[in-house]
XYZ file of C-alpha atoms in Angstrom:
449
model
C 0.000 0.000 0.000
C 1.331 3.574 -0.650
C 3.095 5.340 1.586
C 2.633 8.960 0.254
C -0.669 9.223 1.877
C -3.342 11.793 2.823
C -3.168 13.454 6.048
C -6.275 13.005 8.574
C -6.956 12.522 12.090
C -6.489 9.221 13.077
C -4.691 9.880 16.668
C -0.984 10.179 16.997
C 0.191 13.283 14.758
C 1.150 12.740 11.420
C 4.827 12.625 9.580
C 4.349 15.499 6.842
C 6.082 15.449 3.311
C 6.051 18.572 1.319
C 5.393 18.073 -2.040
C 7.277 20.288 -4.555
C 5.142 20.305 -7.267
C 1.965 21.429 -5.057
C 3.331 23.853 -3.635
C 1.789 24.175 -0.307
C 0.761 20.397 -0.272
C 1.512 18.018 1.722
C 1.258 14.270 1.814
C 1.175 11.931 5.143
C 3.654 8.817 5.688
C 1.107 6.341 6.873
C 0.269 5.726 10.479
C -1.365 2.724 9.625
C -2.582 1.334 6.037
C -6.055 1.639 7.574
C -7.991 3.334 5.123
C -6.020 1.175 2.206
C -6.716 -2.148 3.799
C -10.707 -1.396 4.133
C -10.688 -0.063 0.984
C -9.289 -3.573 -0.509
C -12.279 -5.126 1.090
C -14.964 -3.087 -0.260
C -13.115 -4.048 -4.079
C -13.566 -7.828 -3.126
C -10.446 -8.449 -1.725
C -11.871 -10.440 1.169
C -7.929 -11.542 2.532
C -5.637 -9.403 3.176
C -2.404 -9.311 5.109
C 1.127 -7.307 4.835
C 4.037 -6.687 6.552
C 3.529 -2.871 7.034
C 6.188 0.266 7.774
C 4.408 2.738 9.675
C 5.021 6.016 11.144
C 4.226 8.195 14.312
C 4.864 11.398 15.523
C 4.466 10.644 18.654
C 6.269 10.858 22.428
C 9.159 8.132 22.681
C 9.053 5.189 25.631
C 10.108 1.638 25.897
C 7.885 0.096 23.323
C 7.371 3.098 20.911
C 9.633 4.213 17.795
C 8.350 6.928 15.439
C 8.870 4.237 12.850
C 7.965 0.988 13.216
C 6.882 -2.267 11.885
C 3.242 -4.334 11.965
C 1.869 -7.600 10.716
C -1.199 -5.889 8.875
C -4.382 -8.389 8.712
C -8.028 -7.675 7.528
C -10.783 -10.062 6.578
C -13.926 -9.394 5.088
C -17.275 -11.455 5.982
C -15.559 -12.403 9.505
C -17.174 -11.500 13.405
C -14.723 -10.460 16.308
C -14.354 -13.995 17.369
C -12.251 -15.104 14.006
C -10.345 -12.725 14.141
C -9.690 -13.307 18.185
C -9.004 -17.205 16.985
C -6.823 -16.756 14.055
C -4.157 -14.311 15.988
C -4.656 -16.745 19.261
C -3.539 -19.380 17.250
C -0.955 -17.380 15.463
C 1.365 -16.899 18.620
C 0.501 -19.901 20.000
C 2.281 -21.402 17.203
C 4.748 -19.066 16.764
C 5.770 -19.207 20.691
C 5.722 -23.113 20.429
C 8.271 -22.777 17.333
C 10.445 -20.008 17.913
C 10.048 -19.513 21.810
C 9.253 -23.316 22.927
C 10.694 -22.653 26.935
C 7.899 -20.104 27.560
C 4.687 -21.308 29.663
C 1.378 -19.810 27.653
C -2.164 -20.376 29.130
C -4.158 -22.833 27.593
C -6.191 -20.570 25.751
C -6.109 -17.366 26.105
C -8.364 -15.820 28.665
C -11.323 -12.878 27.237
C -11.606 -9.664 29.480
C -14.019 -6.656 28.377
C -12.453 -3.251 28.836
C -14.869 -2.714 31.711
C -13.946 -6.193 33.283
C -9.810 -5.493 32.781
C -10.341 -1.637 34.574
C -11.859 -2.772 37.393
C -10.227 -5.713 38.421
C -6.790 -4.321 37.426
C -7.084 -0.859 36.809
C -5.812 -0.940 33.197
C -6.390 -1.953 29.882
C -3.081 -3.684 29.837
C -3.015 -6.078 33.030
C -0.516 -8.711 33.743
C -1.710 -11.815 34.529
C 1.085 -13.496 35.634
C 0.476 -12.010 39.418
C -2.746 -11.346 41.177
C -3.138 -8.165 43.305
C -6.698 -8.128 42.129
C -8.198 -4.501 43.024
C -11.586 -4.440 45.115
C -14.370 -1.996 45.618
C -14.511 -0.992 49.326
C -16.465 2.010 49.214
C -19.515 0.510 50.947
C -17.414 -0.268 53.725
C -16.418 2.855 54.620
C -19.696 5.159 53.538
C -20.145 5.487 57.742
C -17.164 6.229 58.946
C -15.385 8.939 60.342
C -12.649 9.197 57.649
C -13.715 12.470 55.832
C -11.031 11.878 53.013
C -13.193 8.932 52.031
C -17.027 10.418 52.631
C -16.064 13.388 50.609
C -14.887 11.530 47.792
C -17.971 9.473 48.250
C -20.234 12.307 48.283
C -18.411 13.379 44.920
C -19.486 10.307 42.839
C -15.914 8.887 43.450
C -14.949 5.058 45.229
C -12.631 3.904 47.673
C -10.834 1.271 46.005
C -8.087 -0.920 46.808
C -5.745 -4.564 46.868
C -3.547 -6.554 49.558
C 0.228 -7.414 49.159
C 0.281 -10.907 50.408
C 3.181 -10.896 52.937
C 3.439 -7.153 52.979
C 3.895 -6.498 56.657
C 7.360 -6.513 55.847
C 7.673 -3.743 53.507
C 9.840 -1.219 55.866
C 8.393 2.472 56.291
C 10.726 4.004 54.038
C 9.233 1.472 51.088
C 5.818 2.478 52.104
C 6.490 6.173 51.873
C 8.264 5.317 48.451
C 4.616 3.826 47.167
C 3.353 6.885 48.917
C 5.727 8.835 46.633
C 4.316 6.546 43.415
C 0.636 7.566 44.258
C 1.285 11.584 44.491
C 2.812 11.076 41.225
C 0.216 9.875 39.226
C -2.146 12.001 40.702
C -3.097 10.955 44.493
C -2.952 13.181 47.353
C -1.890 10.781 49.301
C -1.906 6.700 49.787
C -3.789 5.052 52.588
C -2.152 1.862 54.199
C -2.553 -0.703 56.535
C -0.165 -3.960 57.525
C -1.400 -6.411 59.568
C 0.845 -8.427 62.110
C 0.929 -11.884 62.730
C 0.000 -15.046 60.387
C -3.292 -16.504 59.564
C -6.764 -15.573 59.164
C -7.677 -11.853 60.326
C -9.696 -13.231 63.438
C -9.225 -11.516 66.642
C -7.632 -8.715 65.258
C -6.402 -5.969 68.149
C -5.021 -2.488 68.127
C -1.800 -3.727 68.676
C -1.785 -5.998 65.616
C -2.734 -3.069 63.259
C -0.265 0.078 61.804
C -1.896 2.561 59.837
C -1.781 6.512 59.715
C -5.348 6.154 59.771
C -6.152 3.847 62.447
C -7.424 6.536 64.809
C -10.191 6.791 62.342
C -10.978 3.105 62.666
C -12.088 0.103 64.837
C -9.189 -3.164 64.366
C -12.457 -4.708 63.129
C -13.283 -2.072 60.348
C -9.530 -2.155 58.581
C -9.577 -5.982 59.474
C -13.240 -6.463 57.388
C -11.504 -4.159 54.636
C -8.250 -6.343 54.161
C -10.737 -9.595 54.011
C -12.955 -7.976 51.589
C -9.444 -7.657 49.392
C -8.834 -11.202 50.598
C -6.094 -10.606 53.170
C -4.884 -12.374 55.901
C -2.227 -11.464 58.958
C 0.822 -10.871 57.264
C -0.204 -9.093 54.649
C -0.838 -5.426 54.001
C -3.906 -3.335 52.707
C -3.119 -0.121 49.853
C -6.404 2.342 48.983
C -7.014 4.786 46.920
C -10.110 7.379 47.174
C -11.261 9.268 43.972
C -13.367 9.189 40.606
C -12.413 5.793 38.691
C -9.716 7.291 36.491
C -7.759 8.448 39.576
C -7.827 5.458 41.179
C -7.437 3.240 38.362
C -4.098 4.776 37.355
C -2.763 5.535 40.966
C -3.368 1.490 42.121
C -2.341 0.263 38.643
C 1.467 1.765 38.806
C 1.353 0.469 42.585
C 0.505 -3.026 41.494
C 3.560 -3.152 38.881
C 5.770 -1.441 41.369
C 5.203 -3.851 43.962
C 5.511 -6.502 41.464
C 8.725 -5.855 40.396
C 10.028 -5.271 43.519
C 8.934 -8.573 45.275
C 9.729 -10.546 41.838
C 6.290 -11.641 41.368
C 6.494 -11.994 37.550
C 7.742 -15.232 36.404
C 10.042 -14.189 32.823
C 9.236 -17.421 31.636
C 5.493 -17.369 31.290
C 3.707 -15.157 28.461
C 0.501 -14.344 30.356
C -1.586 -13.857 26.698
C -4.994 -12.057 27.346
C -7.672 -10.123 24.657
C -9.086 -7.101 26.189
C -12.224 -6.496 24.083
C -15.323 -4.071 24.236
C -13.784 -0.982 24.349
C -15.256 2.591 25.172
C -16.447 4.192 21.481
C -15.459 7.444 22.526
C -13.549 9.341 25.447
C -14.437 13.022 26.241
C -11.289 15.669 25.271
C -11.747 17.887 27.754
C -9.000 20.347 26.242
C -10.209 20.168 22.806
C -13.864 20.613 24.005
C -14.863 17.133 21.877
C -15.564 13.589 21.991
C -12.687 11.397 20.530
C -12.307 8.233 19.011
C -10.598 5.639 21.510
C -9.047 3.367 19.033
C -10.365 4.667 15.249
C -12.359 6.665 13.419
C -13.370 3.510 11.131
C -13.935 1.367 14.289
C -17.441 -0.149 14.771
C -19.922 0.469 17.374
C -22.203 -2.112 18.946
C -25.407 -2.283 17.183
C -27.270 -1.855 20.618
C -25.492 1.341 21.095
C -26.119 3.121 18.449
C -29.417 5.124 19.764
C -26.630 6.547 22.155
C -24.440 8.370 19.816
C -27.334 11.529 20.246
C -27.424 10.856 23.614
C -24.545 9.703 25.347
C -21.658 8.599 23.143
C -19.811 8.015 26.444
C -21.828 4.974 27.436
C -21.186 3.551 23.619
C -19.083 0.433 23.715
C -16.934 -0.390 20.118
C -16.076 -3.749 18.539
C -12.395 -2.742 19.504
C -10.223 -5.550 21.004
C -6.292 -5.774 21.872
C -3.993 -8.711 22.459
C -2.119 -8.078 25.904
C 0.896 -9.872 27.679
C 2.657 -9.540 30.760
C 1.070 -5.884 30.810
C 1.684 -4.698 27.259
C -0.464 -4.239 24.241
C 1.328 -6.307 21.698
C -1.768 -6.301 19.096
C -4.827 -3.817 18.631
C -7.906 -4.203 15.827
C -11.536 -3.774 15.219
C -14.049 -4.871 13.379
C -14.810 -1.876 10.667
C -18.053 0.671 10.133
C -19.080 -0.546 6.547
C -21.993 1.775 6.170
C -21.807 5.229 4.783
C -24.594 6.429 7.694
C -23.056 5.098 10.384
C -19.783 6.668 9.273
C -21.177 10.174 9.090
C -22.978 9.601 12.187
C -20.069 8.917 13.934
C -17.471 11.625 12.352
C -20.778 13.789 13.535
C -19.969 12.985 16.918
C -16.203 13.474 16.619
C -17.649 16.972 15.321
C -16.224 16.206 11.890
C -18.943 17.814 9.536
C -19.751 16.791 6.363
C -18.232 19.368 4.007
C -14.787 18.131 6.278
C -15.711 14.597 5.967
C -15.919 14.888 2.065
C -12.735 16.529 1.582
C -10.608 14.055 4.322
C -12.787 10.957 3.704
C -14.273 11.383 0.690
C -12.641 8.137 -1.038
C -13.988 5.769 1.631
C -17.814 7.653 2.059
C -18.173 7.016 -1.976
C -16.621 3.329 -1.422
C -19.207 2.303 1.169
C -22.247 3.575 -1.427
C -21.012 0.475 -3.688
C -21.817 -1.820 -0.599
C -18.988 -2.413 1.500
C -19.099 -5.845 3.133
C -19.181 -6.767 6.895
C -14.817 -6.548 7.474
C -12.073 -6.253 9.957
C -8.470 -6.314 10.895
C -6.068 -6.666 13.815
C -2.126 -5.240 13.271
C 0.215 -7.465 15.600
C 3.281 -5.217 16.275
C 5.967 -7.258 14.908
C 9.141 -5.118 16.922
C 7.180 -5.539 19.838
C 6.643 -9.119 19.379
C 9.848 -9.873 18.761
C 11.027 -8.023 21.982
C 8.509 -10.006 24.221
C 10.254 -13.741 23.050
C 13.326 -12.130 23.297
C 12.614 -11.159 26.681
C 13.500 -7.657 26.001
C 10.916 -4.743 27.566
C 12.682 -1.821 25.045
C 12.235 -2.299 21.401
C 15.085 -0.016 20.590
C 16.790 -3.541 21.728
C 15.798 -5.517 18.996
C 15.707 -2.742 15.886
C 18.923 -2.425 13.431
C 19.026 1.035 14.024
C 16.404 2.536 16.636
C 16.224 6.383 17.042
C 16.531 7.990 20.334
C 14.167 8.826 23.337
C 14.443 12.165 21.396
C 13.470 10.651 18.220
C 17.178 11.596 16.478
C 18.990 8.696 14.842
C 22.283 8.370 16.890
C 24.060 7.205 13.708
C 23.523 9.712 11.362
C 22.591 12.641 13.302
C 19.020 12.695 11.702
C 16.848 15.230 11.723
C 19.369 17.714 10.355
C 18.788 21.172 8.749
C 18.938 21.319 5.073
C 19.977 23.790 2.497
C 18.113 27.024 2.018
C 17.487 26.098 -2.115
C 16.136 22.214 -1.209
C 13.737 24.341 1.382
C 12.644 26.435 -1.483
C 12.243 23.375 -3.789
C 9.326 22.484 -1.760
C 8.195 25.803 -0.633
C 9.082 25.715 2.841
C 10.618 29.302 4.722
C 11.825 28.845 8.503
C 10.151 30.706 11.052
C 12.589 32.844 13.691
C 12.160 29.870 16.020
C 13.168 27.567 14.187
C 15.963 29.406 12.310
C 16.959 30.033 16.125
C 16.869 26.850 17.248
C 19.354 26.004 13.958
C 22.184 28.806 15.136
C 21.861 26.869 18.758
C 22.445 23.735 17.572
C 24.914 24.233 15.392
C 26.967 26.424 18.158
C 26.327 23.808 20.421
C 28.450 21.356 17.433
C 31.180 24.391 16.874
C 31.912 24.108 20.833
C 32.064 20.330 21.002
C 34.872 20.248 18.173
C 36.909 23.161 19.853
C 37.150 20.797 23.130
């Protein structure tokens, strides 16, 4: 598929190419083939897979490179389940052959984005430890901790999960997971370790150390801990605050204290598909509903009375492959009607007259009759990290680019000359003429040392 392409909003932003003989044009290198790969449905291409380069301009971290590689699928006439079975069976396989000492489940297990949130607070859980997150807020709706019966009052929960054995995490590591929490976004971490070993019966003041304890009967933090499934020994982490807040603050604490009590076993791929999720997510700084995975990405049928309603509530036909708490895979079975398309770039606040001159190509494809399709784009870097046992791509790519998105072996991005900038019709503002002069002062000084 090409990779001169048309720019439009699909997410991340986009790699631009001037073009030289439009001046003032510019064409897209390809996030995705997205657009092409539906496109080959709708002309009766009903298989369809390619080993894709793609390109992001996006923020750098372990398993991100603004260019990368994918294992490109789409099938027409096919529901979310063949698709789940072919790529299940696909690493299966592939582990088995190239990867034969790693332990993989059985089959792999199915959580809905809902399910995967609450029990783990992310999209992206690892199952190869528990730490399972509980809802504790009717437990402490009458008590005398006003951190928690304001949050209450403010639609939020009190959520939380034990660390099996974690009386023995020293003060300083509990005001380091403290630290963790304030970070992303707490105002603070409540805490609780329980002396002793056994069940939580009989459970005295003595037995109990918590900042909050004054605020408590032993009985009260004692029901919370066996709510989480606790026992003496152990100790009890909460967070207070709308789902979102809690969610992210008691998902970094989970990996945390995984890593630091080894609970991960590098030997078993912990495979998962988290399906079903959210159509849209509000953008509170642009003002809009966005798409969570696509613009092209299917709603369920059930939901679609919401999209005038409450587009929040929608759920898609959007599903990721996880393992050992990273999205290795995402896909989606396709909108392949021409109504449904406009009534969802609608909600995205994409009007027609915009939706003709960005979409145009696949709104006139679906009037031919575009057939029930969809796709799922394994990440083949990251794939090949995870058997390698490697958590940063840059560690198995020829030649990866920086955390600043430079190539370290040809110093790329570099300025060019003045005449190839007016070939394609491009003048530097002061910034960036600026930032040039810095740079290449920056160079002059390193070669006088």
């Amino acid at each position: 598929t090409p990779v001169l392409n048309l720019a439009t909003p699909e997410g991340a932003r986009d790699y631009l190419v001037p073009s030289r003989v439009h001046p003032g044009a510019f064409y897209a290198l390809p996030q995705s083939p997205q657009q092409w790969k539906q496109l080959l449905m709708v002309a009766g291409i009903d298989k369809y897979f390619q080993i894709a380069r793609c390109y992001r301009d996006e923020d750098l971290r372990g398993d991100r490179q603004p260019e990368f590689t994918q294992l490109d699928v789409e099938m027409a006439f096919v529901e979310e389940e063949d698709i789940l079975a072919l790529i299940e069976e696909l690493y299966a396989e592939m582990s088995a052959a190239v990867a034969p000492h790693f332990t993989l489940p059985s089959t792999f297990p199915r959580l809905t984005y809902a399910e995967s949130m609450e029990r783990f607070g992310s999209d992206k859980p690892d199952l190869r430890y528990g730490l399972e997150l509980h809802d504790l807020t009717s437990l402490v709706s009458d008590t005398e901790f006003q951190v928690f019966t304001r949050v209450i009052a403010d639609g939020g929960r009190i959520r939380g999960f034990v660390v099996p054995g974690g009386n023995d995490i020293p003060r300083r590591g509990i005001d380091a997971l403290t630290d963790l929490a304030r970070e992303a976004g707490a105002s603070g971490l409540v805490w609780a370790q329980f002396a002793g070993e056994g069940p939580l019966d009989d459970v005295s003041a003595d037995d109990v150390r918590s900042p909050v304890a004054r605020f408590f009967t032993p009985d009260q933090l004692t029901s919370l801990a066996m709510e989480c499934g606790g026992t003496r020994g152990d100790a009890l982490l909460i967070a207070a605050g709308p789902d979102a807040l809690t969610s992210k603050v008691l998902d970094v604490l989970r990996r945390r204290i995984a890593a630091d009590r080894e609970l991960t076993d590098p030997n078993t791929l912990a495979f998962l598909f988290v399906t079903q999720f959210p159509m849209f997510e509000w953008d509170a700084e642009a003002g809009r509903w966005s798409a969570v995975h696509h613009l092209f990405t299917a709603p369920f049928e059930e939901d679609l009375p919401l999209l005038e309603t409450n587009p929040g509530a929608m759920r898609s036909h959007a599903y990721d492959i996880v393992c050992n708490g990273q999205e290795i895979a995402s896909g989606s079975i396709r909108i392949h009607s021409r109504d449904t398309q406009l009534a969802v770039f609608r909600t995205l606040g994409i009007g027609l007259e915009e939706a003709e001159l960005k979409f145009g190509h696949m709104l006139t494809a679906f009037t031919y009759g575009a057939p029930p399709h969809g796709g799922i784009a394994p990440g083949i870097d990251r794939t090949v990290a995870l058997f390698a046992g490697e958590r940063d791509i840059r560690e198995v790519i020829a030649f990866p680019k920086t955390k600043s998105a430079s190539d370290p072996m040809t110093g790329a991005p570099t300025p060019v000359s003045p005449q190839q900038l007016s070939d394609v019709h491009i003048a530097l503002d002061a910034a960036a003429q600026q930032a040039i002069a810095e740079s290449a002062g920056a160079a002059s000084d390193e070669d006088d040392s």
